[in-house]
Coordinates of C-alpha atoms in Angstrom, one line a residue:
Chain A
X210 CA 80.4 20.8 108.5
X211 CA 83.6 19.4 107.1
X212 CA 84.2 22.2 104.7
X213 CA 85.6 24.9 107.0
X214 CA 88.1 22.3 108.4
X215 CA 89.1 21.0 105.0
X216 CA 90.0 24.4 103.5
X217 CA 92.7 25.3 105.9
X218 CA 94.2 21.9 106.0
X219 CA 94.3 22.0 102.2
X220 CA 96.1 25.3 102.5
X221 CA 98.6 24.0 105.0
X222 CA 99.5 20.8 102.9
X223 CA 99.6 23.0 99.8
X224 CA 102.0 25.3 101.7
X225 CA 104.1 22.3 102.8
X226 CA 104.6 21.2 99.3
X227 CA 105.3 24.8 98.1
X228 CA 107.8 25.2 100.9
X229 CA 109.7 22.0 100.1
X230 CA 109.9 23.0 96.5
X231 CA 111.0 26.5 97.1
X232 CA 113.4 25.4 99.8
X233 CA 115.1 23.0 97.4
X234 CA 115.3 25.6 94.6
X235 CA 116.7 28.3 97.0
X236 CA 119.3 26.1 98.4
X237 CA 120.4 24.8 95.0
X238 CA 122.7 27.7 94.0
X239 CA 124.9 27.2 97.1
X240 CA 124.9 23.4 96.8
X241 CA 126.1 23.8 93.2
X242 CA 128.9 26.3 94.1
X243 CA 130.0 24.0 97.0
X244 CA 130.0 20.9 94.8
X245 CA 131.9 22.6 91.9
X246 CA 134.3 24.7 93.9
X247 CA 135.0 22.7 97.1
X248 CA 133.9 19.0 96.9
X249 CA 135.1 18.2 93.4
X250 CA 138.5 20.0 93.8
X251 CA 139.2 18.4 97.1
X252 CA 138.1 14.9 96.0
X253 CA 140.2 15.3 92.8
X254 CA 143.2 16.5 94.9
X255 CA 143.0 13.5 97.2
X256 CA 142.8 11.2 94.2
X257 CA 145.9 12.8 92.7
X258 CA 147.5 12.5 96.0
X259 CA 147.5 8.7 95.7
X260 CA 150.5 8.9 93.4
X261 CA 153.3 7.5 95.5
X262 CA 156.1 8.6 93.2
X263 CA 155.4 12.2 94.0
X264 CA 156.0 11.6 97.7
X265 CA 159.3 10.0 96.9
X266 CA 160.2 13.1 94.7
X267 CA 159.0 15.3 97.6
X268 CA 161.3 13.8 100.1
X269 CA 164.2 13.9 97.7
X270 CA 163.8 17.7 97.4
X271 CA 166.5 19.1 99.7
X272 CA 164.3 22.0 100.9
X273 CA 161.4 19.8 101.9
X274 CA 162.4 18.7 105.3
X275 CA 163.5 22.2 106.2
X276 CA 160.0 23.4 105.0
X277 CA 158.3 21.0 107.3
X278 CA 160.3 22.1 110.3
X279 CA 159.7 25.7 109.3
X280 CA 155.9 25.1 109.1
X281 CA 155.7 23.6 112.5
X282 CA 157.9 26.3 114.1
X283 CA 155.9 29.0 112.3
X284 CA 152.6 27.5 113.5
X285 CA 153.5 27.1 117.1
X286 CA 155.5 30.4 117.6
X287 CA 153.1 32.6 115.6
X288 CA 149.8 31.2 117.0
X289 CA 150.9 31.1 120.6
X290 CA 152.6 34.4 120.6
X291 CA 149.6 36.0 118.8
X292 CA 147.1 34.7 121.3
X293 CA 149.1 35.6 124.4
X294 CA 149.4 39.2 123.1
X295 CA 145.7 39.1 122.0
X296 CA 144.7 37.9 125.5
X297 CA 146.8 40.6 127.2
X298 CA 145.6 43.4 124.8
X299 CA 141.9 42.4 125.2
X300 CA 142.3 43.2 128.8
X301 CA 143.6 46.6 127.9
X302 CA 140.9 47.3 125.4
X303 CA 138.0 46.5 127.8
X304 CA 139.0 49.5 129.9
X305 CA 136.0 51.8 129.9
X306 CA 137.6 55.0 128.4
X307 CA 136.5 56.9 125.4
X308 CA 140.2 57.2 124.3
X309 CA 140.9 53.5 124.6
X310 CA 138.0 53.0 122.2
X311 CA 139.6 55.3 119.7
X312 CA 142.9 53.3 120.0
X313 CA 140.9 50.1 119.3
X314 CA 139.5 51.7 116.1
X315 CA 143.0 52.4 114.9
X316 CA 144.3 49.0 116.1
X317 CA 141.8 47.2 113.7
X318 CA 143.4 48.9 110.7
X319 CA 145.8 46.0 109.7
X320 CA 142.7 43.7 109.5
X321 CA 140.8 46.2 107.3
X322 CA 143.5 47.0 104.7
X323 CA 144.7 44.6 102.0
X324 CA 147.9 42.5 102.5
X325 CA 149.8 43.5 99.4
X326 CA 150.6 47.2 100.1
X327 CA 151.2 46.7 103.8
X328 CA 153.4 43.6 103.6
X329 CA 155.4 45.1 100.8
X330 CA 155.8 48.2 102.9
X331 CA 157.3 45.9 105.6
X332 CA 159.5 44.5 103.0
X333 CA 160.9 47.9 102.0
X334 CA 161.2 49.0 105.6
X335 CA 163.1 46.0 106.7
X336 CA 165.5 46.1 103.7
X337 CA 168.9 45.7 105.4
X338 CA 170.6 48.3 103.2
X339 CA 168.3 51.2 102.5
X340 CA 165.3 50.2 104.5
X341 CA 163.9 52.8 107.0
X342 CA 164.7 50.7 110.1
X343 CA 168.4 50.1 109.5
X344 CA 168.9 53.7 108.1
X345 CA 167.4 55.0 111.3
X346 CA 169.6 52.7 113.4
X347 CA 172.6 54.3 111.6
X348 CA 171.4 57.9 112.0
X349 CA 170.3 57.6 115.6
X350 CA 172.8 55.2 117.1
X351 CA 175.6 55.0 114.5
X352 CA 175.1 51.4 113.8
X353 CA 176.7 51.0 110.3
X354 CA 175.5 47.5 109.6
X355 CA 172.1 47.0 111.1
X356 CA 170.6 43.4 111.4
X357 CA 169.9 41.6 108.1
X358 CA 166.2 41.5 108.7
X359 CA 165.5 39.7 105.3
X360 CA 168.9 38.4 104.5
X361 CA 169.7 36.5 107.6
X362 CA 167.7 33.2 107.6
X363 CA 166.7 33.2 111.2
X364 CA 165.8 36.9 111.2
X365 CA 163.9 36.6 107.9
X366 CA 161.9 33.8 109.5
X367 CA 161.2 35.9 112.6
X368 CA 160.2 38.8 110.4
X369 CA 157.6 36.7 108.6
X370 CA 156.2 35.6 111.9
X371 CA 156.1 39.3 113.0
X372 CA 154.2 40.3 109.8
X373 CA 151.7 37.5 110.2
X374 CA 151.1 38.6 113.7
X375 CA 150.7 42.2 112.7
X376 CA 148.0 41.2 110.2
X377 CA 145.9 38.7 112.2
X378 CA 146.3 40.1 115.8
X379 CA 143.4 42.6 115.5
X380 CA 140.8 40.0 114.5
X381 CA 141.6 37.6 117.4
X382 CA 141.9 40.5 119.9
X383 CA 138.4 41.5 118.9
X384 CA 137.1 38.0 119.4
X385 CA 138.7 37.9 122.9
X386 CA 137.4 41.4 123.7
X387 CA 133.8 40.2 122.8
X388 CA 134.5 37.2 125.1
X389 CA 135.5 39.4 127.9
X390 CA 132.5 41.6 127.6
X391 CA 130.3 38.5 128.0
X392 CA 131.7 38.0 131.6
X393 CA 129.4 39.5 134.2
X394 CA 130.9 42.6 135.7
X395 CA 129.5 42.0 139.2
X396 CA 132.0 39.0 139.5
X397 CA 134.9 41.4 139.4
X398 CA 133.1 43.9 141.9
X399 CA 132.5 41.1 144.3
X400 CA 136.1 39.8 143.9
X401 CA 137.6 43.3 144.5
X402 CA 135.4 43.8 147.6
X403 CA 136.9 40.5 148.8
X404 CA 140.4 41.9 148.2
X405 CA 141.4 39.9 145.2
X406 CA 144.3 41.4 143.2
X407 CA 144.4 41.8 139.4
X408 CA 146.2 38.4 139.0
X409 CA 143.7 36.6 141.2
X410 CA 140.9 38.1 139.3
X411 CA 142.3 36.9 136.0
X412 CA 143.0 33.5 137.4
X413 CA 139.7 32.9 139.0
X414 CA 137.3 34.8 136.9
X415 CA 138.6 35.9 133.5
X416 CA 140.6 32.7 132.5
X417 CA 137.9 30.2 133.4
X418 CA 135.3 32.1 131.4
X419 CA 137.6 32.6 128.4
X420 CA 139.4 29.3 128.3
X421 CA 137.0 27.5 125.9
X422 CA 136.9 30.5 123.5
X423 CA 140.7 30.8 123.7
X424 CA 141.4 27.1 122.9
X425 CA 138.9 27.0 120.1
X426 CA 140.2 30.2 118.6
X427 CA 143.8 28.9 118.8
X428 CA 142.9 25.8 116.8
X429 CA 141.0 27.7 114.2
X430 CA 143.9 30.2 113.9
X431 CA 146.4 27.3 113.5
X432 CA 144.4 26.1 110.5
X433 CA 144.2 29.6 109.0
X434 CA 147.9 30.2 109.7
X435 CA 148.8 27.0 107.9
X436 CA 146.9 28.5 104.9
X437 CA 148.7 31.9 105.2
X438 CA 150.7 32.3 102.0
X439 CA 151.1 36.1 101.9
X440 CA 153.2 36.7 105.1
X441 CA 156.0 34.5 103.8
X442 CA 155.7 35.0 100.1
X443 CA 155.3 38.7 100.0
X444 CA 158.0 39.4 102.6
X445 CA 160.8 37.1 101.7
X446 CA 159.5 34.9 98.9
X447 CA 160.6 31.9 101.0
X448 CA 164.1 33.2 101.1
X449 CA 166.9 33.7 101.6
X450 CA 167.9 30.8 99.4
X451 CA 164.6 28.9 99.8
X452 CA 165.4 28.3 103.5
X453 CA 162.3 29.9 104.8
X454 CA 159.5 28.2 102.8
X455 CA 156.5 26.9 104.6
X456 CA 154.2 24.2 103.2
X457 CA 151.8 26.7 101.7
X458 CA 154.4 28.6 99.8
X459 CA 156.2 25.4 98.8
X460 CA 153.0 23.9 97.4
X461 CA 152.3 27.0 95.4
X462 CA 155.9 27.1 94.2
X463 CA 155.6 23.6 92.8
X464 CA 152.4 24.4 91.2
X465 CA 153.7 27.5 89.5
X466 CA 156.6 25.4 88.2
X467 CA 154.0 23.1 86.5
X468 CA 154.5 20.4 89.1
X469 CA 151.0 19.9 90.3
X470 CA 151.6 16.4 91.7
X471 CA 154.4 17.7 94.0
X472 CA 152.1 20.6 95.0
X473 CA 149.3 18.2 96.0
X474 CA 151.8 15.9 97.8
X475 CA 153.2 18.8 99.8
X476 CA 149.8 19.7 101.1
X477 CA 148.8 16.1 101.8
X478 CA 151.8 15.6 104.0
X479 CA 150.3 18.3 106.3
X480 CA 147.3 16.0 107.1
X481 CA 148.8 14.8 110.4
X482 CA 148.9 18.4 111.4
X483 CA 145.4 19.3 110.3
X484 CA 143.3 16.3 111.1
X485 CA 143.7 16.4 114.9
X486 CA 142.7 20.1 114.8
X487 CA 139.7 19.4 112.5
X488 CA 138.6 16.5 114.8
X489 CA 138.9 18.8 117.8
X490 CA 137.0 21.7 116.1
X491 CA 134.2 19.4 114.8
X492 CA 133.8 18.0 118.3
X493 CA 133.8 21.4 119.9
X494 CA 131.3 22.9 117.4
X495 CA 128.9 20.0 117.5
X496 CA 128.9 20.1 121.3
X497 CA 128.2 23.9 121.1
X498 CA 125.3 23.3 118.7
X499 CA 123.3 21.1 121.2
Chain B
X110 CA 146.0 59.0 142.9
X111 CA 145.3 55.4 142.0
X112 CA 143.2 56.6 139.1
X113 CA 146.1 58.6 137.7
X114 CA 148.3 55.5 138.1
X115 CA 145.8 53.3 136.2
X116 CA 145.6 55.9 133.4
X117 CA 149.4 56.0 133.3
X118 CA 149.6 52.2 132.8
X119 CA 147.0 52.3 130.1
X120 CA 148.9 55.0 128.2
X121 CA 152.1 53.0 128.5
X122 CA 150.3 50.1 126.7
X123 CA 148.6 52.4 124.1
X124 CA 151.8 54.0 122.8
X125 CA 153.6 50.8 121.7
X126 CA 150.3 49.4 120.4
X127 CA 149.8 52.5 118.2
X128 CA 153.4 52.5 117.0
X129 CA 153.2 48.8 116.1
X130 CA 149.9 49.2 114.3
X131 CA 150.8 52.4 112.3
X132 CA 154.5 52.0 111.5
X133 CA 154.1 50.1 108.2
X134 CA 151.1 52.2 107.2
X135 CA 153.0 55.4 108.0
X136 CA 156.0 54.0 106.1
X137 CA 153.7 53.2 103.1
X138 CA 152.5 56.8 103.2
X139 CA 156.0 58.3 103.5
X140 CA 157.4 56.3 100.5
X141 CA 154.4 57.3 98.5
X142 CA 155.4 61.0 98.8
X143 CA 159.2 60.4 98.5
X144 CA 161.3 60.9 95.4
X145 CA 163.6 58.1 94.4
X146 CA 166.6 59.6 96.3
X147 CA 164.6 60.4 99.5
X148 CA 163.3 56.9 99.5
X149 CA 166.8 55.3 99.4
X150 CA 167.8 57.6 102.3
X151 CA 165.3 55.9 104.6
X152 CA 164.4 59.1 106.5
X153 CA 161.4 59.4 108.8
X154 CA 160.0 62.2 106.6
X155 CA 161.2 63.2 103.1
X156 CA 163.1 66.5 102.9
X157 CA 160.9 67.5 99.8
X158 CA 157.6 65.7 99.9
X159 CA 156.2 65.3 96.4
X160 CA 153.0 64.2 94.8
X161 CA 154.8 63.2 91.7
X162 CA 154.5 59.5 92.3
X163 CA 150.7 59.8 92.2
X164 CA 150.9 61.8 89.1
X165 CA 152.9 58.9 87.4
X166 CA 150.4 56.3 88.7
X167 CA 147.4 58.3 87.5
X168 CA 148.9 58.8 84.1
X169 CA 150.2 55.3 84.0
X170 CA 153.7 56.5 83.1
X171 CA 155.7 53.5 84.2
X172 CA 156.3 50.1 82.8
X173 CA 154.8 48.4 85.8
X174 CA 151.8 50.6 85.8
X175 CA 150.6 50.6 82.2
X176 CA 147.4 49.0 83.2
X177 CA 146.7 50.8 86.5
X178 CA 143.2 52.0 85.8
X179 CA 142.2 48.9 84.0
X180 CA 143.4 46.8 87.1
X181 CA 141.6 49.2 89.5
X182 CA 138.4 48.7 87.5
X183 CA 139.0 44.9 87.6
X184 CA 139.3 45.0 91.4
X185 CA 136.0 46.9 91.6
X186 CA 134.3 44.6 89.1
X187 CA 135.5 41.4 90.8
X188 CA 134.7 42.7 94.4
X189 CA 131.2 44.0 93.5
X190 CA 130.3 40.8 91.6
X191 CA 131.4 38.7 94.5
X192 CA 129.5 40.8 96.9
X193 CA 126.3 40.6 94.9
X194 CA 126.5 37.0 94.0
X195 CA 127.3 35.9 97.6
X196 CA 124.5 37.9 98.8
X197 CA 122.1 36.3 96.4
X198 CA 123.2 32.7 97.1
X199 CA 123.5 33.2 100.9
X200 CA 120.2 35.0 101.4
X201 CA 118.3 32.3 99.5
X202 CA 120.1 29.5 101.4
X203 CA 119.6 31.1 104.8
X204 CA 115.9 31.6 104.0
X205 CA 115.6 28.0 102.9
X206 CA 117.3 26.6 106.0
X207 CA 115.9 28.9 108.6
X208 CA 112.4 29.8 107.5
X209 CA 111.4 27.0 105.1
X210 CA 113.3 24.4 107.1
X211 CA 114.2 22.5 104.0
X212 CA 115.3 19.0 104.7
X213 CA 119.0 18.5 105.0
X214 CA 119.5 22.3 105.1
X215 CA 121.3 22.3 108.4
X216 CA 123.6 19.5 107.4
X217 CA 124.5 21.3 104.2
X218 CA 125.3 24.5 106.3
X219 CA 127.5 22.5 108.6
X220 CA 129.4 20.9 105.7
X221 CA 129.8 24.3 104.1
X222 CA 131.5 25.6 107.3
X223 CA 134.0 22.8 106.9
X224 CA 135.4 24.8 104.0
X225 CA 137.1 27.0 106.6
X226 CA 138.9 23.9 108.0
X227 CA 140.8 23.6 104.8
X228 CA 143.8 26.0 104.9
X229 CA 143.2 28.7 102.2
X230 CA 146.5 28.2 100.4
X231 CA 145.9 24.4 100.3
X232 CA 142.5 24.7 98.8
X233 CA 143.9 26.9 96.2
X234 CA 145.9 24.1 94.6
X235 CA 143.2 21.6 93.8
X236 CA 140.8 24.6 92.9
X237 CA 143.3 25.7 90.3
X238 CA 143.3 22.3 88.8
X239 CA 139.5 22.1 88.8
X240 CA 139.3 25.5 87.1
X241 CA 141.6 24.1 84.4
X242 CA 139.2 21.2 83.8
X243 CA 136.2 23.5 83.7
X244 CA 138.0 25.6 81.2
X245 CA 137.7 28.7 83.3
X246 CA 141.3 29.4 84.0
X247 CA 142.4 32.9 83.3
X248 CA 138.9 34.2 83.3
X249 CA 137.6 36.6 86.0
X250 CA 134.7 34.3 86.4
X251 CA 137.0 31.7 88.0
X252 CA 138.2 34.2 90.6
X253 CA 134.6 35.4 91.3
X254 CA 133.4 31.9 91.8
X255 CA 136.3 31.1 94.0
X256 CA 135.6 34.1 96.2
X257 CA 131.9 33.3 96.3
X258 CA 132.7 29.8 97.5
X259 CA 135.1 31.1 100.2
X260 CA 132.6 33.8 101.4
X261 CA 129.3 31.9 101.2
X262 CA 129.6 29.5 104.1
X263 CA 130.1 32.2 106.7
X264 CA 127.6 34.5 104.9
X265 CA 124.9 31.8 105.1
X266 CA 125.8 31.1 108.7
X267 CA 125.5 34.7 109.8
X268 CA 122.3 35.3 107.9
X269 CA 120.8 32.1 109.3
X270 CA 121.6 33.3 112.8
X271 CA 119.9 36.6 112.0
X272 CA 117.0 34.9 110.4
X273 CA 116.3 32.5 113.3
X274 CA 115.8 35.6 115.5
X275 CA 112.8 36.8 113.4
X276 CA 109.6 35.9 115.2
X277 CA 107.8 32.7 113.9
X278 CA 104.4 34.4 114.1
X279 CA 105.3 36.6 111.1
X280 CA 105.5 33.6 108.9
X281 CA 102.4 31.9 110.4
X282 CA 100.3 35.0 109.9
X283 CA 101.5 35.4 106.3
X284 CA 100.7 31.7 105.6
X285 CA 97.2 32.0 107.1
X286 CA 96.6 34.9 104.7
X287 CA 97.6 32.5 101.9
X288 CA 101.1 33.8 101.1
X289 CA 103.3 31.5 99.1
X290 CA 107.0 30.8 100.1
X291 CA 108.1 33.3 97.5
X292 CA 105.8 36.0 98.8
X293 CA 106.9 35.3 102.3
X294 CA 110.5 35.8 101.1
X295 CA 109.8 38.9 99.3
X296 CA 107.4 40.7 101.5
X297 CA 108.4 39.6 105.1
X298 CA 111.8 38.2 105.0
X299 CA 113.8 40.6 102.8
X300 CA 112.7 43.9 104.4
X301 CA 113.6 42.5 107.9
X302 CA 117.0 41.1 106.8
X303 CA 118.3 44.2 105.1
X304 CA 120.7 45.3 108.0
X305 CA 122.4 41.8 108.1
X306 CA 122.5 41.6 104.3
X307 CA 124.4 44.9 104.2
X308 CA 127.1 43.5 106.5
X309 CA 127.4 40.3 104.6
X310 CA 127.6 42.0 101.2
X311 CA 130.3 44.3 102.4
X312 CA 132.1 41.3 104.1
X313 CA 132.2 39.4 100.7
X314 CA 133.2 42.5 98.8
X315 CA 136.1 43.3 101.1
X316 CA 137.2 39.6 101.0
X317 CA 137.4 39.7 97.2
X318 CA 139.0 43.1 97.1
X319 CA 141.7 42.2 99.5
X320 CA 142.5 38.8 98.0
X321 CA 145.9 38.2 96.6
X322 CA 146.7 34.4 96.3
X323 CA 143.7 33.2 94.5
X324 CA 143.8 36.2 92.1
X325 CA 147.5 35.6 91.4
X326 CA 146.9 31.8 90.7
X327 CA 143.7 32.0 88.7
X328 CA 144.5 35.0 86.5
X329 CA 147.6 35.8 84.6
X330 CA 146.6 38.2 81.8
X331 CA 147.9 41.6 82.8
X332 CA 144.7 43.3 81.5
X333 CA 142.5 40.9 83.4
X334 CA 144.1 40.8 86.8
X335 CA 143.0 42.9 89.7
X336 CA 145.2 45.6 91.1
X337 CA 146.5 43.3 93.9
X338 CA 148.2 41.1 91.3
X339 CA 149.3 44.1 89.2
X340 CA 151.1 45.4 92.3
X341 CA 152.6 42.0 93.0
X342 CA 154.4 42.2 89.6
X343 CA 156.8 44.7 91.2
X344 CA 158.1 41.7 93.1
X345 CA 159.8 40.4 90.0
X346 CA 161.9 43.5 89.5
X347 CA 165.4 43.6 90.8
X348 CA 165.3 47.4 91.2
X349 CA 161.7 48.0 91.8
X350 CA 160.4 51.7 92.0
X351 CA 159.0 51.0 95.5
X352 CA 157.8 54.7 95.9
X353 CA 155.5 54.2 92.9
X354 CA 154.3 50.9 94.2
X355 CA 153.5 52.5 97.5
X356 CA 151.6 55.3 95.9
X357 CA 149.6 52.8 93.9
X358 CA 149.3 50.6 97.0
X359 CA 147.9 53.5 99.0
X360 CA 145.2 54.2 96.4
X361 CA 144.4 50.5 96.5
X362 CA 144.1 50.3 100.3
X363 CA 141.9 53.4 100.6
X364 CA 138.6 52.1 99.3
X365 CA 138.4 49.0 101.7
X366 CA 139.5 51.2 104.7
X367 CA 136.8 53.8 103.9
X368 CA 134.1 51.1 103.4
X369 CA 135.2 49.4 106.5
X370 CA 135.2 52.5 108.7
X371 CA 131.9 53.6 107.2
X372 CA 130.3 50.4 108.4
X373 CA 132.6 49.8 111.3
X374 CA 129.9 49.4 114.0
X375 CA 127.9 46.8 112.0
X376 CA 130.9 45.0 110.7
X377 CA 132.7 44.4 114.0
X378 CA 129.5 43.6 115.9
X379 CA 128.1 41.4 113.1
X380 CA 131.2 39.5 112.4
X381 CA 132.7 38.9 115.8
X382 CA 129.5 38.2 117.6
X383 CA 129.0 35.4 115.1
X384 CA 132.5 34.0 115.8
X385 CA 132.1 34.0 119.5
X386 CA 128.8 32.1 119.5
X387 CA 130.4 29.1 117.9

């Protein structure tokens, strides 16, 4: 009598053991990579960051304070501008037209192609002397001395922001497009029957539905923007005259000059910027997971 | 009438969007077919378009391009290795977390995602130091491992989402038939996960192909670096032959663009749907 019951339960407990064993084995490669490539380096970096002398040296570097200000400006201008444009463009791209979909396919290009050829293309194009932009300003409008896109400190900074937006705008626009598609269409139909205009539809339907996604994406984008090295380094190299460094290019610069301690210190000083965003993201994500 | 007005408004948005998107790419193309003099003239289209730049690149006839083919091969090798290794690691991990429900699996996945809360250029600095202590600095293995570490958390997460959608009954039926976990993985899981695995493999491959910073930090030997770093060397020249750089850059940008557009539907759907859910 007991036999038929015992066989499957044996099979099940055997399976549970098998499962625990293989589960551990299969998770192990990632755990190893994570420990070796992320946990150890970060812990080691934090430990190196306990060297107070490097902060003194950091604050003594004349370009450091300027770099901090640049970083904050870069972050707030680039991220907010990018998201306002992305929000607006996502409204354009949800128009139900075949040709708009083709425009979207082209619009994604900056996201798909590598940074190095495209940002260097910007660099040549914006060259104040023989770049295409200023040469065309001369040919078309007779402007002999066009703007110093990469030689004037303010314009060079603005140009890096522009390049950063060019590269990262498509991804975030796609995210907001996906968000807009998740909004029920009959809400808009009902609203337009009630005589709501475009602005009212945005204010009462689109924005309330997108707000969470918009804020979460903005936070994540701030972290990624802080880690963007290419837009500044490949366009201006932090110039002219080291005036346009951000913390990421400054940290790498120290490191390349064999000054690892200063490199570590320059990223640790960004903690007050990062930690609130991380706290916010973790709270958001754990709420979403429930 | 209103229809035509709406259409007009859409077109008024589309034109600047297209110019904005395409201008630097168009400029890249124009320079790649310009002679040195035409390049310095900054015209919208060269008077005498030429393919000579490509010829110089192909035959490696310039100081900065002596290792062009070697570096192109390196780019392929690093990207494909990263794609395969990420796929291997992430598929196993997603199966362990989602189907075998290994203890602590979810926590590990969430910790893994925290990798993205460390700005990339910041993580690069301690990672460089760690590579030094592992004795891997200036080896392609260092770059491949770094790229796998950066691609895996998202890969695991996307694969886990896809895996959670597979019906539980499949596993139960297989287990009743006496299948081991390994057989479950091979016979039930892998065939059903193929579409998501393609997207993730390509995602990791493109990530590695397009990477500049980590490659530039972790590798320095001109024969070992991928093409991105090879092209970056032009930056140190006072009087760089930009038209040659653009020709080489165009060749470098074509593979990811082709792959990307070949799998566009899957990529955009797979990658952005994941992002919105969080």
